[in-house]
Amino acid sequence: MSRGPFLLLNEGRAIENLIEIKGVKHAYSTKAGPLPVLDGLEVAVPEGTFCAVVGPSGCGKSTLTRLVAGLMKPDEGEVWLHGERVRGPRKTVGMAFQNPVLLEWRTILENVILPLEIVAPTMSRAKRVERAMELLEMVGLKGFENKRPSELSGGMRQRASLCRSIVHKPEVLIMDEPFGALDAFTREDLWQTMRELRAAEPFTAVLITHDLRESVFLGDQVIVLSGRPARTQYVMNVDLPADRTLDVLYEKPVADMLSVLRQQIKIAQGRDEEVH
Amino acid sequence: MLRQITVPIIAILVFLGFWEWLVWVNGWPNFKMASPSDLPPAYSRYWELFLTMGWQTLWRTVVGLLLAVVVGTLIGMIIGFSRLMRDALYPLLVGFNAIPKATLVPVISLIFIGQHDFNTVLMAFMISFFPIAVSVGIGLSTLEPEYRDILRSLGASKYTIFTKIALPKTLPEFFGALKVSVTLAFIGTNLVEIVSPHGRGLGALFKSGETNGDYPLMFAVLIALAVLGIVLYYAVVFLEKIFAGWAEREGS
Ligand SMILES: Nc1ncnc2c1ncn2[C@@H]1O[C@H](COP(=O)(O)OP(=O)(O)O)[C@@H](O)[C@H]1O
Ligand SMILES: [Mg+2]
């Protein structure tokens, strides 16, 4: 059962989609010839919502993030951000990866400030520090601002990386498996932090993940991509209270959603025969 | 801090003592092997020569090294950023580096006849740019794409990405290479100074010692060269501490 891009209806009026991906196809050229990775990608993310994307590994999820960030152009189809066609990188995007990619020669504070040096060259030093400290405090890194990345744990580094990705108040936050390398407990801590950041900051988010519980806990919608070449195979609306806690993960509605998603992943992996 | 100074000094004193003892025990005459106690007389007799010649050697080595840093970094950037240029230039660079530089001395002294300063600097440069080019090239080409993307996704220019990320990230490798290059540049300078007729610098002083059978002088030159080498090497270590000190691991 697959559905097209969905529209969230609010009192009969369509909420504007901040991100729209329409009919995107893309192939990488490799030594063995063209490798199609995206084929019929449809994504629509209303402003202020959180879109989780899951799919088999190697299906083209990171390629999707690079398209939204304007780091590459699709062979076919269109990517729209805030009513404008994406033709290149833009300052209103923030990115975070599985690898926190902090600059080892900068302190945590200076790492968080980095995007402001590019995006807001005229912003005063005091303002930059104030903004960075606000975020560091929110993620529980107050007191660590003058440490080097190598002095922090993996989870703390990822927190700093998240701060850096939203320090310039981007419209869109793109995260490519940001919690993938963390242990289970740290990961759940960061899910909570992510929800707190979301409540405080105005961004619209795309989160690539391979953790179905994470996708349901953080997402307003979960998009399942098919195996390579990826198309939008399934879209699930997550109707859970905005102030959800980790406990919801152990309740019936979520259990049902997870079982549907698991089924969809099996289809995406081409293993659906086993379930019938 | 105190330990960092006293330990090497003690090591040097032990080495000099061992050397003196070795010469004394074997009863080697001066023309076979001079001993440390022969050196002070040599220095006090020729101190003016040592100063002027030492300066000659030092500035030509440093200029050659600076050239190597500039050109080596440029080549490193070219092969680091462009796959095509890497494939094209690598074999040439490796081939050039494999040529024993002594064979080039007559070649360049025939091309630039009488340009002793120029030839010396050129040789110091030619012998020492390779490690810098390779290390900068490898440092840049192995930069993880995410590092580029965090700035590129904000629309930062290539130049900004280079100065804010690629360059600082390559600095530890760069300084590692520079330490090798310092020693190589010295070899280059002295090669030309020794081989050229009417040369200048410590290499030429060494040769005049040889011509006159003044063995203590020859050994005194060798020691002076070692001292200059140590000074330059630690100058690089000092710069490394300032610019790439962050790369040092705690507790090692
Ligand atoms: N620049 C590239 N050139 C060629 N092939 C690529 C490139 N980037 C990714 N691929 C290939 O495209 C496929 C999808 O990659 P990616 O989007 O990273 O998948 P995912 O993030 O879902 O694991 C993979 O098979 C990968 O090997
Ligand atoms: Mg990926």
Coordinates of C-alpha atoms and ligand atoms in Angstrom, one line a residue:
Chain A
M1 CA 0.0 0.0 0.0
S2 CA 1.8 3.1 -1.2
R3 CA 0.6 6.7 -1.1
G4 CA 1.6 9.8 -2.8
P5 CA 3.0 12.8 -1.1
F6 CA 0.6 13.8 1.6
L7 CA -0.9 17.1 2.6
L8 CA -1.6 17.9 6.2
L9 CA -4.9 19.6 6.3
N10 CA -5.5 22.3 8.9
E11 CA -9.1 23.5 9.0
G12 CA -9.5 22.7 5.3
R13 CA -6.5 24.7 4.3
A14 CA -3.3 23.1 3.1
I15 CA -0.3 24.0 5.2
E16 CA 2.6 25.1 3.1
N17 CA 5.2 22.5 2.4
L18 CA 8.6 23.8 3.3
I19 CA 10.3 20.9 1.5
E20 CA 9.0 19.3 -1.6
I21 CA 10.7 16.7 -3.7
K22 CA 8.8 15.9 -6.9
G23 CA 9.5 13.0 -9.2
V24 CA 13.3 13.0 -8.5
K25 CA 15.4 10.5 -10.4
H26 CA 19.2 10.3 -10.1
A27 CA 22.0 7.9 -11.2
Y28 CA 25.6 8.1 -10.3
S29 CA 28.1 7.3 -13.0
T30 CA 30.4 4.6 -11.8
K31 CA 33.1 2.6 -13.5
A32 CA 30.6 -0.2 -14.0
G33 CA 28.2 2.2 -15.8
P34 CA 25.3 4.3 -14.4
L35 CA 24.1 3.3 -11.0
P36 CA 20.4 4.5 -10.5
V37 CA 19.9 5.4 -6.9
L38 CA 16.7 7.4 -6.9
D39 CA 13.7 6.7 -9.1
G40 CA 10.5 8.4 -8.3
L41 CA 11.2 10.1 -5.1
E42 CA 8.2 12.0 -3.7
V43 CA 8.6 13.9 -0.3
A44 CA 6.6 16.7 1.2
V45 CA 7.4 18.2 4.5
P46 CA 5.1 20.8 5.9
E47 CA 6.7 23.8 7.6
G48 CA 7.7 23.2 11.2
T49 CA 7.3 19.4 11.1
F50 CA 9.8 16.6 11.4
C51 CA 10.2 14.1 8.7
A52 CA 11.9 10.8 9.4
V53 CA 13.2 8.7 6.5
V54 CA 14.0 5.0 6.7
G55 CA 15.1 2.5 4.1
P56 CA 17.5 -0.3 3.3
S57 CA 21.1 0.6 3.5
G58 CA 22.6 1.8 0.3
C59 CA 19.2 2.7 -1.1
G60 CA 20.0 6.4 -1.6
K61 CA 19.1 8.1 1.7
S62 CA 22.3 10.2 2.0
T63 CA 21.8 11.1 -1.7
L64 CA 18.4 12.5 -0.7
T65 CA 20.0 14.7 2.0
R66 CA 22.6 16.0 -0.5
L67 CA 19.8 16.9 -2.9
V68 CA 17.8 18.9 -0.2
A69 CA 21.0 20.6 0.9
G70 CA 21.7 21.7 -2.7
L71 CA 25.0 19.9 -2.7
M72 CA 24.1 18.2 -6.0
K73 CA 21.4 18.4 -8.7
P74 CA 19.1 15.5 -9.6
D75 CA 19.1 14.2 -13.2
E76 CA 15.4 14.6 -13.3
G77 CA 12.7 16.1 -11.1
E78 CA 12.6 19.0 -8.8
V79 CA 13.5 19.9 -5.2
W80 CA 11.7 22.9 -3.7
L81 CA 12.6 24.7 -0.5
H82 CA 10.2 27.3 0.8
G83 CA 8.6 27.9 -2.6
E84 CA 11.9 28.2 -4.3
R85 CA 13.6 25.7 -6.6
V86 CA 16.9 24.4 -5.1
R87 CA 19.7 25.1 -7.5
G88 CA 22.7 25.2 -5.1
P89 CA 23.6 25.5 -1.5
R90 CA 21.8 28.0 0.6
K91 CA 22.5 29.6 4.0
T92 CA 19.2 28.5 5.4
V93 CA 20.2 24.9 5.7
G94 CA 21.9 23.1 8.6
M95 CA 23.5 19.6 8.4
A96 CA 24.5 17.0 10.9
F97 CA 26.1 13.6 10.2
Q98 CA 26.8 10.3 11.9
N99 CA 30.3 11.5 12.3
P100 CA 30.1 14.8 14.4
V101 CA 33.0 16.3 12.2
L102 CA 34.0 18.7 14.9
L103 CA 37.2 20.7 14.1
E104 CA 39.9 19.4 16.5
W105 CA 41.8 22.7 16.6
R106 CA 38.7 24.6 17.8
T107 CA 37.1 24.6 21.2
I108 CA 33.5 23.4 21.5
L109 CA 32.3 27.0 21.5
E110 CA 34.3 27.9 18.4
N111 CA 33.0 24.9 16.7
V112 CA 29.4 25.9 17.3
I113 CA 30.1 29.4 16.1
L114 CA 31.6 28.2 12.8
P115 CA 28.4 28.5 10.6
L116 CA 27.9 32.1 11.9
E117 CA 31.3 33.1 10.5
I118 CA 30.0 32.1 7.0
V119 CA 26.4 33.1 7.3
A120 CA 26.5 36.2 9.4
P121 CA 30.0 37.7 8.9
T122 CA 28.8 41.0 10.4
M123 CA 27.4 39.6 13.5
S124 CA 29.3 40.8 16.6
R125 CA 31.4 38.4 18.5
A126 CA 29.4 38.9 21.7
K127 CA 26.1 38.0 19.8
R128 CA 27.7 34.9 18.4
V129 CA 28.9 33.7 21.7
E130 CA 25.6 34.5 23.3
R131 CA 23.7 32.5 20.6
A132 CA 26.1 29.5 20.9
M133 CA 26.0 29.5 24.7
E134 CA 22.2 29.5 24.6
L135 CA 22.2 26.3 22.5
L136 CA 25.0 24.6 24.5
E137 CA 23.1 25.2 27.6
M138 CA 19.9 23.7 26.1
V139 CA 21.7 20.5 25.2
G140 CA 23.5 20.3 28.6
L141 CA 27.0 21.3 27.5
K142 CA 27.3 24.4 29.6
G143 CA 30.7 24.3 31.3
F144 CA 32.3 22.4 28.4
E145 CA 32.4 25.3 25.9
N146 CA 36.2 25.7 26.3
K147 CA 37.0 22.0 25.9
R148 CA 38.4 20.4 22.8
P149 CA 36.3 17.9 21.0
S150 CA 38.8 15.1 21.9
E151 CA 38.0 15.7 25.6
L152 CA 34.3 14.9 25.1
S153 CA 32.4 11.7 24.9
G154 CA 30.8 10.6 21.7
G155 CA 27.3 11.6 22.8
M156 CA 28.6 15.1 23.9
R157 CA 30.3 15.6 20.6
Q158 CA 27.1 14.8 18.8
R159 CA 25.3 17.3 21.0
A160 CA 27.8 19.9 20.0
S161 CA 27.4 19.0 16.4
L162 CA 23.7 19.5 16.7
C163 CA 24.2 22.9 18.2
R164 CA 26.4 23.8 15.3
S165 CA 23.9 22.6 12.8
I166 CA 21.2 25.0 14.1
V167 CA 23.2 27.9 15.4
H168 CA 22.4 30.0 12.4
K169 CA 18.6 29.3 12.8
P170 CA 18.3 27.4 9.5
E171 CA 14.8 26.8 8.0
V172 CA 15.8 23.2 7.3
L173 CA 17.8 20.9 9.5
I174 CA 19.1 17.8 7.6
M175 CA 20.4 14.9 9.7
D176 CA 22.0 11.8 8.2
E177 CA 21.9 9.1 10.9
P178 CA 23.2 11.5 13.6
F179 CA 22.7 9.0 16.4
G180 CA 23.8 5.9 14.5
A181 CA 27.1 5.5 16.2
L182 CA 25.9 6.0 19.8
D183 CA 25.0 3.4 22.4
A184 CA 21.4 2.8 23.1
F185 CA 21.1 4.8 26.3
T186 CA 23.0 7.8 24.9
R187 CA 20.8 7.6 21.8
E188 CA 17.6 7.8 23.9
D189 CA 19.0 10.8 25.8
L190 CA 19.7 12.5 22.5
W191 CA 16.1 11.8 21.3
Q192 CA 14.9 13.7 24.3
T193 CA 17.3 16.5 23.6
M194 CA 16.2 16.6 20.0
R195 CA 12.5 17.0 21.0
E196 CA 13.5 19.8 23.4
L197 CA 15.5 21.6 20.6
R198 CA 12.5 21.2 18.3
A199 CA 10.2 22.8 20.8
A200 CA 12.5 25.8 21.2
E201 CA 13.8 26.3 17.6
P202 CA 11.9 27.0 14.5
F203 CA 13.4 24.5 12.0
T204 CA 11.8 21.9 9.8
A205 CA 13.7 18.7 9.9
V206 CA 14.6 15.7 7.7
L207 CA 16.1 12.9 9.7
I208 CA 17.7 9.8 8.0
T209 CA 17.7 6.9 10.4
H210 CA 17.8 3.1 10.5
D211 CA 16.1 2.9 13.9
L212 CA 12.3 2.5 13.5
R213 CA 11.6 3.5 17.1
E214 CA 13.7 6.7 16.6
S215 CA 11.7 7.5 13.4
V216 CA 8.4 7.2 15.3
F217 CA 9.5 9.0 18.4
L218 CA 10.9 12.0 16.6
G219 CA 8.9 12.1 13.4
D220 CA 5.6 13.7 12.5
Q221 CA 5.7 11.5 9.4
V222 CA 7.9 8.5 8.5
I223 CA 8.8 7.9 4.9
V224 CA 9.9 4.4 3.9
L225 CA 12.1 4.3 0.8
S226 CA 12.2 1.2 -1.4
G227 CA 15.5 -0.6 -2.1
R228 CA 17.9 0.9 -4.6
P229 CA 16.8 2.7 -6.8
A230 CA 14.8 4.3 -4.1
R231 CA 11.2 5.5 -4.6
T232 CA 8.8 6.7 -1.9
Q233 CA 7.3 3.4 -0.9
Y234 CA 5.2 4.3 2.1
V235 CA 4.3 7.3 4.2
M236 CA 3.1 7.1 7.7
N237 CA 1.6 9.9 9.7
V238 CA 2.6 9.8 13.3
D239 CA -0.3 11.0 15.5
L240 CA 1.3 11.2 18.9
P241 CA 1.1 14.0 21.4
A242 CA 3.8 16.7 20.9
D243 CA 5.0 16.3 24.5
R244 CA 5.5 12.6 24.1
T245 CA 8.0 10.9 26.4
L246 CA 9.9 7.7 25.8
D247 CA 7.1 5.7 27.5
V248 CA 4.9 6.0 24.4
L249 CA 7.4 3.7 22.7
Y250 CA 6.1 0.9 24.9
E251 CA 2.4 1.5 24.3
K252 CA 0.0 -0.1 21.9
P253 CA -0.4 2.6 19.2
V254 CA 3.4 2.8 18.7
A255 CA 3.7 -1.0 18.8
D256 CA 1.2 -1.1 15.9
M257 CA 3.0 1.6 13.9
L258 CA 6.3 -0.2 14.4
S259 CA 4.9 -3.5 13.1
V260 CA 3.5 -1.7 10.0
L261 CA 6.9 -0.1 9.4
R262 CA 8.8 -3.3 9.9
Q263 CA 6.6 -4.9 7.3
Q264 CA 7.3 -2.1 4.9
I265 CA 11.1 -2.4 5.5
K266 CA 10.9 -6.1 4.6
I267 CA 9.1 -5.2 1.4
A268 CA 11.7 -2.6 0.7
Q269 CA 14.4 -5.1 1.2
G270 CA 12.6 -7.5 -1.1
R271 CA 12.0 -10.0 1.7
D272 CA 8.2 -9.6 1.9
E273 CA 7.7 -13.2 0.7
E274 CA 8.8 -14.4 4.1
V275 CA 6.0 -12.6 5.9
H276 CA 3.1 -13.8 3.8
Chain B
M1 CA 60.6 22.2 31.3
L2 CA 63.9 21.8 33.2
R3 CA 63.9 18.2 32.2
Q4 CA 63.5 19.0 28.6
I5 CA 66.7 21.0 28.7
T6 CA 68.9 19.1 31.1
V7 CA 68.3 15.6 29.6
P8 CA 69.4 16.4 26.1
I9 CA 72.4 18.4 27.4
I10 CA 73.5 15.5 29.6
A11 CA 73.1 13.2 26.6
I12 CA 75.3 15.4 24.5
L13 CA 78.0 15.6 27.3
V14 CA 77.9 11.8 27.6
F15 CA 78.3 11.5 23.8
L16 CA 81.3 13.9 23.8
G17 CA 82.9 12.1 26.7
F18 CA 82.5 8.7 24.9
W19 CA 84.0 10.2 21.7
E20 CA 87.0 11.6 23.6
W21 CA 87.5 8.3 25.4
L22 CA 87.3 6.3 22.2
V23 CA 90.0 8.4 20.5
W24 CA 92.2 8.3 23.6
V25 CA 91.9 4.6 24.2
N26 CA 92.7 3.7 20.5
G27 CA 95.4 6.3 20.4
W28 CA 94.1 7.6 17.1
P29 CA 96.2 10.5 15.7
N30 CA 94.5 13.6 14.5
F31 CA 94.5 12.7 10.8
K32 CA 92.5 9.6 11.6
M33 CA 89.9 11.0 14.0
A34 CA 89.9 14.3 15.9
S35 CA 88.7 14.3 19.5
P36 CA 86.3 16.9 21.1
S37 CA 89.2 18.5 22.9
D38 CA 90.7 19.4 19.5
L39 CA 87.6 21.4 18.5
P40 CA 87.8 24.5 20.7
P41 CA 91.2 25.4 19.3
A42 CA 89.8 25.0 15.8
Y43 CA 86.8 27.2 16.6
S44 CA 88.9 29.9 18.3
R45 CA 91.3 30.0 15.3
Y46 CA 88.7 30.3 12.7
W47 CA 85.7 31.8 14.6
E48 CA 85.2 34.6 12.0
L49 CA 85.1 32.1 9.2
F50 CA 82.7 29.9 11.1
L51 CA 80.3 32.9 11.6
T52 CA 80.4 34.1 8.0
M53 CA 80.3 30.6 6.5
G54 CA 77.7 29.4 9.0
W55 CA 75.5 32.4 8.1
Q56 CA 75.9 31.6 4.4
T57 CA 74.8 28.0 4.9
L58 CA 72.0 29.0 7.2
W59 CA 70.3 31.6 5.0
R60 CA 70.6 29.6 1.8
T61 CA 69.1 26.6 3.5
V62 CA 66.3 28.7 5.0
V63 CA 65.5 30.4 1.7
G64 CA 65.6 27.0 -0.1
L65 CA 63.3 25.6 2.6
L66 CA 60.8 28.5 2.3
L67 CA 60.7 28.0 -1.5
A68 CA 60.1 24.3 -0.8
V69 CA 57.2 25.2 1.5
V70 CA 55.6 27.5 -1.0
V71 CA 56.0 25.3 -4.0
G72 CA 55.5 22.1 -2.1
T73 CA 52.2 23.4 -0.7
L74 CA 51.1 24.6 -4.1
I75 CA 51.8 21.2 -5.7
G76 CA 50.2 19.5 -2.7
M77 CA 47.1 21.6 -3.3
I78 CA 47.0 20.7 -7.0
I79 CA 47.3 17.0 -6.5
G80 CA 45.1 17.1 -3.4
F81 CA 42.2 18.8 -5.0
S82 CA 42.3 17.3 -8.5
R83 CA 42.2 13.6 -9.2
L84 CA 43.3 14.2 -12.8
M85 CA 46.4 16.2 -11.7
R86 CA 47.2 13.7 -9.1
D87 CA 47.3 10.9 -11.7
A88 CA 49.3 13.1 -14.0
L89 CA 51.9 14.5 -11.6
Y90 CA 52.5 11.7 -9.1
P91 CA 54.8 9.5 -11.4
L92 CA 56.7 12.7 -12.4
L93 CA 57.2 13.7 -8.8
V94 CA 58.3 10.2 -7.6
G95 CA 60.7 9.9 -10.6
F96 CA 62.2 13.3 -9.9
N97 CA 62.6 12.5 -6.2
A98 CA 64.3 9.2 -7.0
I99 CA 67.1 10.9 -8.9
P100 CA 70.2 11.2 -6.6
K101 CA 70.6 14.9 -6.2
A102 CA 74.4 14.7 -6.4
T103 CA 74.0 14.0 -10.1
L104 CA 72.2 17.2 -10.6
V105 CA 75.0 19.4 -9.1
P106 CA 77.0 19.5 -12.4
V107 CA 73.8 19.9 -14.4
I108 CA 72.6 23.0 -12.6
S109 CA 76.1 24.5 -12.2
L110 CA 76.4 24.2 -16.0
I111 CA 73.0 25.9 -16.6
F112 CA 73.6 28.7 -14.1
I113 CA 77.3 29.1 -14.3
G114 CA 78.8 31.0 -11.4
Q115 CA 75.5 31.6 -9.7
H116 CA 76.7 30.0 -6.5
D117 CA 74.0 31.4 -4.2
F118 CA 71.3 30.6 -6.6
N119 CA 72.5 27.1 -7.3
T120 CA 72.7 26.3 -3.6
V121 CA 69.3 27.6 -2.8
L122 CA 67.9 25.7 -5.9
M123 CA 69.4 22.5 -4.7
A124 CA 68.1 22.9 -1.1
F125 CA 64.7 23.5 -2.6
M126 CA 64.8 20.6 -5.1
I127 CA 65.8 18.1 -2.5
S128 CA 63.3 19.2 0.2
F129 CA 59.9 20.0 -1.5
F130 CA 58.8 16.4 -2.1
P131 CA 57.8 15.4 1.4
I132 CA 55.8 18.7 1.8
A133 CA 54.0 18.2 -1.5
V134 CA 53.1 14.6 -0.8
S135 CA 51.9 15.2 2.8
V136 CA 49.8 18.3 1.8
G137 CA 48.4 16.3 -1.1
I138 CA 47.5 13.3 1.0
G139 CA 46.1 15.5 3.8
L140 CA 43.8 17.3 1.4
S141 CA 42.7 14.3 -0.7
T142 CA 41.8 12.3 2.4
L143 CA 39.7 15.1 3.9
E144 CA 36.3 13.4 4.8
P145 CA 33.6 14.8 2.5
E146 CA 31.4 15.7 5.6
Y147 CA 34.1 18.2 6.6
R148 CA 33.7 20.0 3.3
D149 CA 29.9 19.6 3.3
I150 CA 29.3 21.4 6.7
L151 CA 30.6 24.6 5.1
R152 CA 29.7 23.9 1.5
S153 CA 26.0 23.5 2.4
L154 CA 26.1 27.0 3.7
G155 CA 27.4 28.3 0.4
A156 CA 30.9 28.8 1.5
S157 CA 33.5 29.4 -1.2
K158 CA 36.3 26.9 -2.0
Y159 CA 38.7 29.4 -0.6
T160 CA 36.9 29.6 2.7
I161 CA 36.7 25.8 3.0
F162 CA 40.4 25.6 2.3
T163 CA 41.4 28.2 4.9
K164 CA 38.9 27.3 7.6
I165 CA 39.1 23.5 7.3
A166 CA 41.4 21.9 4.8
L167 CA 44.5 23.9 5.7
P168 CA 44.3 23.6 9.5
K169 CA 43.4 20.0 9.3
T170 CA 46.5 19.3 7.1
L171 CA 48.9 21.2 9.4
P172 CA 50.1 18.2 11.6
E173 CA 51.0 16.3 8.4
F174 CA 52.6 19.4 7.0
F175 CA 54.9 19.9 10.0
G176 CA 55.8 16.2 10.1
A177 CA 57.0 16.6 6.5
L178 CA 58.7 19.9 7.3
K179 CA 60.9 18.2 9.9
V180 CA 62.1 15.8 7.2
S181 CA 62.6 18.6 4.7
V182 CA 64.7 20.7 7.1
T183 CA 67.3 17.9 7.2
L184 CA 67.1 17.3 3.5
A185 CA 67.5 21.0 2.7
F186 CA 70.7 21.0 4.7
I187 CA 72.1 18.1 2.7
G188 CA 71.2 20.0 -0.5
T189 CA 73.0 23.2 0.6
N190 CA 76.1 21.4 1.7
L191 CA 76.2 19.2 -1.4
V192 CA 76.6 22.2 -3.6
E193 CA 78.9 24.0 -1.2
I194 CA 81.3 21.0 -1.1
V195 CA 81.2 20.1 -4.8
S196 CA 81.4 23.6 -6.3
P197 CA 84.9 25.0 -6.9
H198 CA 85.2 28.4 -5.1
G199 CA 82.1 27.6 -3.0
R200 CA 81.1 29.3 0.2
G201 CA 79.5 28.2 3.3
L202 CA 80.3 25.5 5.9
G203 CA 80.6 22.9 3.1
A204 CA 83.4 25.0 1.5
L205 CA 85.1 25.4 4.8
F206 CA 84.9 21.6 5.2
K207 CA 86.6 21.2 1.8
S208 CA 89.3 23.6 2.6
G209 CA 90.0 21.7 5.8
E210 CA 90.3 18.6 3.7
T211 CA 92.6 20.2 1.1
N212 CA 94.9 21.5 3.9
G213 CA 94.8 18.3 5.9
D214 CA 93.3 20.2 8.8
Y215 CA 91.3 17.4 10.4
P216 CA 90.2 19.2 13.6
L217 CA 88.8 21.9 11.3
M218 CA 86.8 19.3 9.3
F219 CA 85.3 17.8 12.5
A220 CA 84.6 21.3 13.8
V221 CA 82.6 22.0 10.6
L222 CA 80.7 18.8 11.0
I223 CA 79.8 19.7 14.6
A224 CA 78.8 23.2 13.5
L225 CA 76.5 21.7 10.8
A226 CA 74.9 19.5 13.4
V227 CA 74.3 22.5 15.7
L228 CA 72.7 24.4 12.8
G229 CA 70.6 21.4 11.9
I230 CA 69.4 21.1 15.5
V231 CA 68.6 24.8 15.7
L232 CA 66.5 24.7 12.5
Y233 CA 64.8 21.5 13.5
Y234 CA 63.7 22.9 16.8
A235 CA 62.6 26.1 15.1
V236 CA 60.2 23.9 13.2
V237 CA 59.1 22.1 16.4
F238 CA 58.5 25.5 17.9
L239 CA 56.3 26.6 15.0
E240 CA 54.5 23.3 15.1
K241 CA 53.7 23.8 18.8
I242 CA 52.2 27.2 18.0
F243 CA 50.2 26.3 14.9
A244 CA 49.4 22.6 15.3
G245 CA 49.7 22.1 19.1
W246 CA 46.1 20.9 19.2
A247 CA 47.1 17.7 17.4
E248 CA 49.3 16.6 20.3
R249 CA 47.7 13.9 22.4
E250 CA 47.6 14.4 26.2
G251 CA 49.7 12.1 28.3
S252 CA 52.1 10.8 25.7
Ligands
LIG1 N1 29.4 9.9 -5.5 C1 29.0 8.7 -5.7 N2 29.4 8.1 -6.9 C2 29.0 6.8 -7.2 N3 28.2 6.1 -6.4 C3 27.8 6.6 -5.2 C4 28.2 7.9 -4.9 N4 27.6 8.2 -3.7 C5 26.9 7.1 -3.3 N5 27.0 6.2 -4.3 C6 26.3 4.9 -4.3 O1 24.9 5.1 -4.4 C7 24.2 4.3 -3.5 C8 23.3 5.1 -2.6 O2 24.2 5.8 -1.7 P1 23.7 6.6 -0.4 O3 22.8 7.7 -0.9 O4 24.9 7.0 0.4 O5 22.9 5.4 0.3 P2 22.4 5.3 1.9 O6 22.7 6.6 2.5 O7 20.9 5.0 1.8 O8 23.1 4.2 2.5 C9 25.2 3.4 -2.8 O9 25.2 2.1 -3.5 C10 26.5 4.1 -3.0 O10 27.5 3.2 -3.1
MG2 MG 24.0 7.0 4.2

